[in-house]
Coordinates of C-alpha atoms in Angstrom, one line a residue:
X5 CA 6.1 -4.9 21.2
X6 CA 9.3 -2.8 21.0
X7 CA 11.2 -5.4 22.9
X8 CA 10.1 -8.1 20.4
X9 CA 11.1 -6.0 17.4
X10 CA 7.5 -5.7 16.1
X11 CA 6.9 -2.4 14.3
X12 CA 4.7 -1.0 11.7
X13 CA 5.7 -1.7 8.1
X14 CA 6.2 2.0 7.4
X15 CA 5.0 5.4 8.5
X16 CA 3.0 7.0 5.7
X17 CA 2.8 10.8 5.4
X18 CA 2.1 13.4 2.8
X19 CA 5.2 14.7 0.9
X20 CA 5.5 18.0 2.8
X21 CA 5.7 16.0 6.1
X22 CA 8.5 13.6 5.0
X23 CA 11.4 15.7 6.4
X24 CA 9.5 16.2 9.7
X25 CA 8.8 12.5 9.9
X26 CA 12.5 11.7 9.3
X27 CA 13.5 14.0 12.2
X28 CA 10.9 12.5 14.5
X29 CA 12.0 8.9 13.9
X30 CA 15.6 9.9 14.5
X31 CA 14.6 11.5 17.8
X32 CA 12.7 8.3 18.7
X33 CA 15.7 6.2 17.7
X34 CA 13.4 4.4 15.2
X35 CA 15.2 5.1 12.0
X36 CA 14.8 1.5 10.9
X37 CA 11.1 2.2 10.2
X38 CA 10.7 3.1 6.5
X39 CA 9.1 6.4 5.6
X40 CA 6.4 6.1 2.9
X41 CA 5.0 9.1 1.1
X42 CA 1.8 9.3 -0.9
X43 CA 2.6 11.4 -3.9
X44 CA 1.4 12.2 -7.5
X45 CA -1.5 14.3 -6.4
X46 CA -2.9 11.8 -4.0
X47 CA -5.7 10.7 -3.8
X48 CA -7.0 11.7 -7.2
X49 CA -3.9 12.2 -9.3
X50 CA -5.6 15.1 -11.0
X51 CA -2.5 17.2 -11.6
X52 CA -0.1 17.4 -14.5
X53 CA 2.4 14.6 -14.9
X54 CA 5.3 17.0 -14.5
X55 CA 3.9 18.0 -11.1
X56 CA 3.4 14.4 -10.1
X57 CA 7.0 13.6 -11.1
X58 CA 8.4 16.6 -9.1
X59 CA 6.4 15.6 -6.1
X60 CA 8.0 12.1 -6.1
X61 CA 11.5 13.5 -6.5
X62 CA 11.0 16.0 -3.6
X63 CA 9.7 13.3 -1.3
X64 CA 12.6 11.0 -2.1
X65 CA 15.0 13.9 -1.6
X66 CA 13.5 14.6 1.8
X67 CA 14.0 11.0 2.9
X68 CA 11.1 8.8 1.7
X69 CA 12.2 5.3 1.0
X70 CA 8.7 4.3 -0.3
X71 CA 6.4 6.2 -2.6
X72 CA 2.7 5.5 -3.1
X73 CA 1.5 6.7 -6.5
X74 CA -1.9 6.8 -8.0
X75 CA -2.7 5.8 -11.6
X76 CA -4.5 7.9 -14.2
X77 CA -8.1 6.6 -13.8
X78 CA -9.2 8.4 -16.9
X79 CA -6.7 6.5 -19.0
X80 CA -7.7 3.2 -17.4
X81 CA -11.5 3.8 -18.0
X82 CA -10.8 4.8 -21.6
X83 CA -8.8 1.6 -22.2
X84 CA -5.6 3.6 -22.8
X85 CA -3.3 1.1 -21.1
X86 CA -0.3 2.3 -23.0
X87 CA -0.9 5.7 -21.4
X88 CA -1.1 4.1 -17.9
X89 CA 2.1 2.1 -18.6
X90 CA 4.0 5.1 -19.8
X91 CA 3.1 7.3 -16.8
X92 CA 3.8 4.6 -14.2
X93 CA 7.1 3.8 -15.9
X94 CA 8.2 7.5 -15.7
X95 CA 7.1 7.6 -12.0
X96 CA 9.2 4.5 -11.3
X97 CA 12.3 6.2 -12.8
X98 CA 11.6 9.3 -10.6
X99 CA 11.5 7.0 -7.5
X100 CA 15.1 6.0 -8.0
X101 CA 16.0 3.5 -5.2
X102 CA 12.7 4.1 -3.4
X103 CA 10.2 1.4 -3.5
X104 CA 7.1 2.2 -5.6
X105 CA 3.6 1.1 -4.5
X106 CA 1.0 1.7 -7.3
X107 CA -2.5 2.4 -6.2
X108 CA -4.9 1.3 -8.9
X109 CA -8.1 2.7 -7.2
X110 CA -9.9 -0.5 -8.0
X111 CA -13.3 0.9 -6.8
X112 CA -13.2 3.5 -9.5
X113 CA -12.3 1.1 -12.4
X114 CA -15.8 -0.1 -13.1
X115 CA -15.1 -3.8 -13.8
X116 CA -13.0 -6.7 -12.5
X117 CA -11.5 -6.9 -16.0
X118 CA -10.1 -3.4 -15.6
X119 CA -8.8 -4.3 -12.1
X120 CA -6.9 -7.2 -13.6
X121 CA -5.6 -5.2 -16.5
X122 CA -4.5 -2.3 -14.3
X123 CA -2.7 -4.7 -12.0
X124 CA -0.8 -6.3 -14.9
X125 CA 0.1 -3.1 -16.6
X126 CA 1.4 -1.5 -13.4
X127 CA 3.6 -4.5 -12.7
X128 CA 4.9 -4.5 -16.2
X129 CA 5.8 -0.8 -15.8
X130 CA 7.9 -1.6 -12.7
X131 CA 5.6 -1.4 -9.7
X132 CA 7.1 -3.0 -6.6
X133 CA 3.7 -3.3 -5.0
X134 CA 0.2 -3.0 -6.3
X135 CA -2.3 -1.5 -3.9
X136 CA -6.1 -1.6 -4.0
X137 CA -7.2 1.9 -3.0
X138 CA -6.4 5.3 -1.6
X139 CA -9.0 4.7 1.1
X140 CA -11.0 7.6 -0.4
X141 CA -13.0 5.7 -3.0
X142 CA -16.6 4.6 -2.4
X143 CA -15.4 1.0 -2.7
X144 CA -12.0 0.2 -1.2
X145 CA -10.4 -3.1 -0.3
X146 CA -12.8 -6.0 -0.8
X147 CA -11.9 -9.7 -1.0
X148 CA -13.2 -10.1 -4.6
X149 CA -11.0 -7.2 -5.7
X150 CA -8.1 -8.6 -3.7
X151 CA -8.5 -12.0 -5.2
X152 CA -8.3 -10.6 -8.8
X153 CA -5.2 -8.6 -7.9
X154 CA -3.3 -11.4 -6.2
X155 CA -4.1 -13.8 -9.0
X156 CA -2.6 -11.2 -11.4
X157 CA 0.5 -11.1 -9.1
X158 CA 0.7 -14.9 -9.3
X159 CA 0.4 -14.9 -13.1
X160 CA 3.0 -12.2 -13.4
X161 CA 5.3 -14.2 -11.2
X162 CA 4.8 -17.3 -13.3
X163 CA 5.6 -15.4 -16.5
X164 CA 8.6 -13.4 -15.3
X165 CA 9.9 -14.8 -12.0
X166 CA 9.5 -11.4 -10.3
X167 CA 7.7 -11.2 -7.0
X168 CA 5.4 -8.1 -6.7
X169 CA 4.0 -7.1 -3.3
X170 CA 0.3 -6.5 -2.5
X171 CA -1.3 -4.0 -0.2
X172 CA -5.1 -3.9 0.5
X173 CA -6.1 -0.5 1.9
X174 CA -9.4 1.1 3.0
X175 CA -12.1 -0.4 5.1
X176 CA -10.0 -2.9 7.0
X177 CA -10.8 -2.1 10.6
X178 CA -10.5 -5.3 12.7
X179 CA -7.8 -7.8 13.5
X180 CA -10.2 -10.5 12.2
X181 CA -10.3 -8.7 8.9
X182 CA -6.5 -8.6 8.8
X183 CA -6.4 -12.4 9.5
X184 CA -8.8 -12.9 6.5
X185 CA -6.5 -11.0 4.2
X186 CA -3.5 -13.0 5.5
X187 CA -5.3 -16.2 4.7
X188 CA -6.0 -15.0 1.2
X189 CA -2.3 -14.3 0.7
X190 CA -1.3 -17.7 2.1
X191 CA -3.8 -19.6 0.0
X192 CA -3.2 -17.7 -3.3
X193 CA 0.5 -16.8 -3.2
X194 CA 2.0 -18.9 -0.4
X195 CA 4.1 -18.2 2.6
X196 CA 6.8 -16.3 0.6
X197 CA 4.4 -13.4 0.5
X198 CA 3.6 -13.3 4.3
X199 CA 6.2 -10.7 5.2
X200 CA 6.4 -6.9 5.2
X201 CA 8.6 -6.9 2.0
X202 CA 5.7 -8.4 0.0
X203 CA 2.5 -7.8 2.0
X204 CA 1.2 -4.7 3.8
X205 CA -2.2 -3.6 5.0
X206 CA -3.4 0.0 5.0
X207 CA -3.9 0.1 8.8
X208 CA -4.9 3.6 9.8
X209 CA -8.4 2.3 10.7
X210 CA -7.0 -1.0 11.9
X211 CA -4.5 0.1 14.5
X212 CA -7.0 0.7 17.3
X213 CA -8.4 -2.9 17.2
X214 CA -4.9 -4.4 17.0
X215 CA -4.0 -2.5 20.1
X216 CA -7.1 -3.7 21.8
X217 CA -6.4 -7.3 20.9
X218 CA -2.8 -7.1 22.1
X219 CA -3.9 -5.6 25.4
X220 CA -6.4 -8.4 25.8
X221 CA -3.7 -11.0 25.0
X222 CA -1.4 -9.6 27.6
X223 CA -3.9 -8.8 30.4
X224 CA -6.8 -11.2 29.7
X225 CA -9.3 -8.4 29.4
X226 CA -10.1 -5.5 27.0
X227 CA -8.9 -2.0 27.9
X228 CA -11.1 0.5 29.7
X229 CA -11.5 3.9 28.1
X230 CA -9.0 5.6 30.4
X231 CA -6.4 3.0 29.6
X232 CA -6.7 3.2 25.8
X233 CA -8.8 6.2 24.8
X234 CA -9.2 5.2 21.2
X235 CA -10.8 1.8 22.2

């Protein structure tokens, strides 16, 4: 995989591990891999806005080129969309040149209408990506939720000309699942979105099966436990 230039889209860590991650990637001569940091009181966001902003700024200062924020679920459930917009906009400013992925925590929003509204508001506030979940909610990335979000992206693109990325995360555990999500992107948004700049998958639970399938492709069989312990 290294010889073909295939890498993960980014390495995602907590803010206090960003500097350490940057050092490790340098030692591995893999500095081309972006460092993403979950911030803003991940996964719940239940800390003061000032603290969330400072966390973003510190992560960027330490070397994060991507920031994953979480929205204020209380505001969303109360229908306070102006409040959601204002906070996300301030977080975008704090990100500076770093890309901002906005986690709407769709499983906590109650209705598909709220999923659509949260998606649109976050894009209007400057999100570079919208992301389904933290992976900690009781409901994470499902295809119905994904369909609502990518159609919001399509509508936003039609209205503004701006392309916003999409990241499903949580509960995606097999290579077949990943192919299904890729099919959704192709059918709803087209080939322009089938790249790491506009489409990511939260892959912490997916990595093992991808490794298994690559091993099978290369050798014609699945790995034994001693060859790939996580399989």
